[in-house]
GROMACS .gro file of C-alpha atoms in nm:
model
   67
    1MET     CA    1   1.179  -0.467  -0.680
    2ILE     CA    2   1.045  -0.772  -0.474
    3LEU     CA    3   1.130  -0.507  -0.181
    4ALA     CA    4   0.933  -0.270  -0.245
    5LEU     CA    5   0.597  -0.509  -0.380
    6ALA     CA    6   0.662  -0.659  -0.038
    7LEU     CA    7   0.648  -0.305   0.107
    8LEU     CA    8   0.273  -0.305  -0.008
    9LEU     CA    9   0.179  -0.595   0.213
   10PRO     CA   10   0.066  -0.462   0.496
   11GLY     CA   11  -0.180  -0.318   0.280
   12LEU     CA   12  -0.287  -0.630   0.190
   13LEU     CA   13  -0.383  -0.753   0.445
   14GLY     CA   14  -0.614  -0.585   0.608
   15GLY     CA   15  -0.894  -0.304   0.490
   16CYS     CA   16  -1.109  -0.296   0.169
   17PRO     CA   17  -1.171  -0.613   0.003
   18GLU     CA   18  -1.226  -0.428  -0.305
   19PHE     CA   19  -0.896  -0.203  -0.219
   20ARG     CA   20  -0.713  -0.576  -0.183
   21ASN     CA   21  -0.811  -0.714  -0.506
   22SER     CA   22  -0.762  -0.433  -0.759
   23THR     CA   23  -0.399  -0.352  -0.591
   24VAL     CA   24  -0.354  -0.777  -0.626
   25ASP     CA   25  -0.472  -0.808  -0.968
   26ALA     CA   26  -0.246  -0.485  -1.127
   27ILE     CA   27   0.054  -0.636  -0.871
   28ASP     CA   28   0.006  -0.984  -1.049
   29ALA     CA   29  -0.017  -0.830  -1.454
   30ALA     CA   30   0.279  -0.648  -1.326
   31THR     CA   31   0.446  -0.957  -1.273
   32ARG     CA   32   0.374  -1.131  -1.545
   33ASP     CA   33   0.379  -0.856  -1.763
   34PHE     CA   34   0.779  -0.878  -1.633
   35ILE     CA   35   0.837  -1.307  -1.576
   36PHE     CA   36   0.712  -1.325  -1.925
   37GLY     CA   37   0.957  -1.049  -2.049
   38THR     CA   38   0.660  -0.845  -2.268
   39THR     CA   39   0.782  -0.561  -2.137
   40GLU     CA   40   1.052  -0.388  -1.953
   41PRO     CA   41   1.132  -0.387  -1.572
   42LEU     CA   42   1.049  -0.004  -1.531
   43ASP     CA   43   0.754  -0.042  -1.703
   44ALA     CA   44   0.580  -0.334  -1.540
   45VAL     CA   45   0.652  -0.117  -1.214
   46GLY     CA   46   0.513   0.175  -1.353
   47THR     CA   47   0.245  -0.035  -1.479
   48ALA     CA   48   0.199  -0.166  -1.082
   49GLY     CA   49   0.259   0.225  -1.011
   50VAL     CA   50  -0.077   0.372  -1.211
   51GLY     CA   51  -0.325   0.008  -1.152
   52ILE     CA   52  -0.277   0.066  -0.691
   53MET     CA   53  -0.349   0.419  -0.753
   54ASN     CA   54  -0.579   0.380  -0.973
   55ALA     CA   55  -0.752   0.126  -0.687
   56ALA     CA   56  -0.688   0.384  -0.439
   57LEU     CA   57  -0.888   0.686  -0.657
   58ASP     CA   58  -1.192   0.420  -0.634
   59LEU     CA   59  -1.158   0.386  -0.257
   60PHE     CA   60  -1.137   0.723  -0.214
   61PHE     CA   61  -1.418   0.791  -0.438
   62ASP     CA   62  -1.602   0.529  -0.334
   63GLN     CA   63  -1.739   0.709   0.004
   64PHE     CA   64  -1.900   0.950  -0.191
   65ARG     CA   65  -2.110   0.778  -0.370
   66THR     CA   66  -2.451   0.646  -0.263
   67GLU     CA   67  -2.565   0.328  -0.275
   0.00000   0.00000   0.00000
């Protein structure tokens, strides 16, 4: 699991701050669930994956929003 999270490191070091923050929040929540034993490890990874996908979709659709 740590190796999979380490693969995300290059994406977290640069780019959009909102995407980086959302990704870190998803990984943080999954790690806490795993450490404190509130969910199964695969469920925690799945939750983190869904959170990262949500962050990527938000980043994609933010390109079309006007400010």
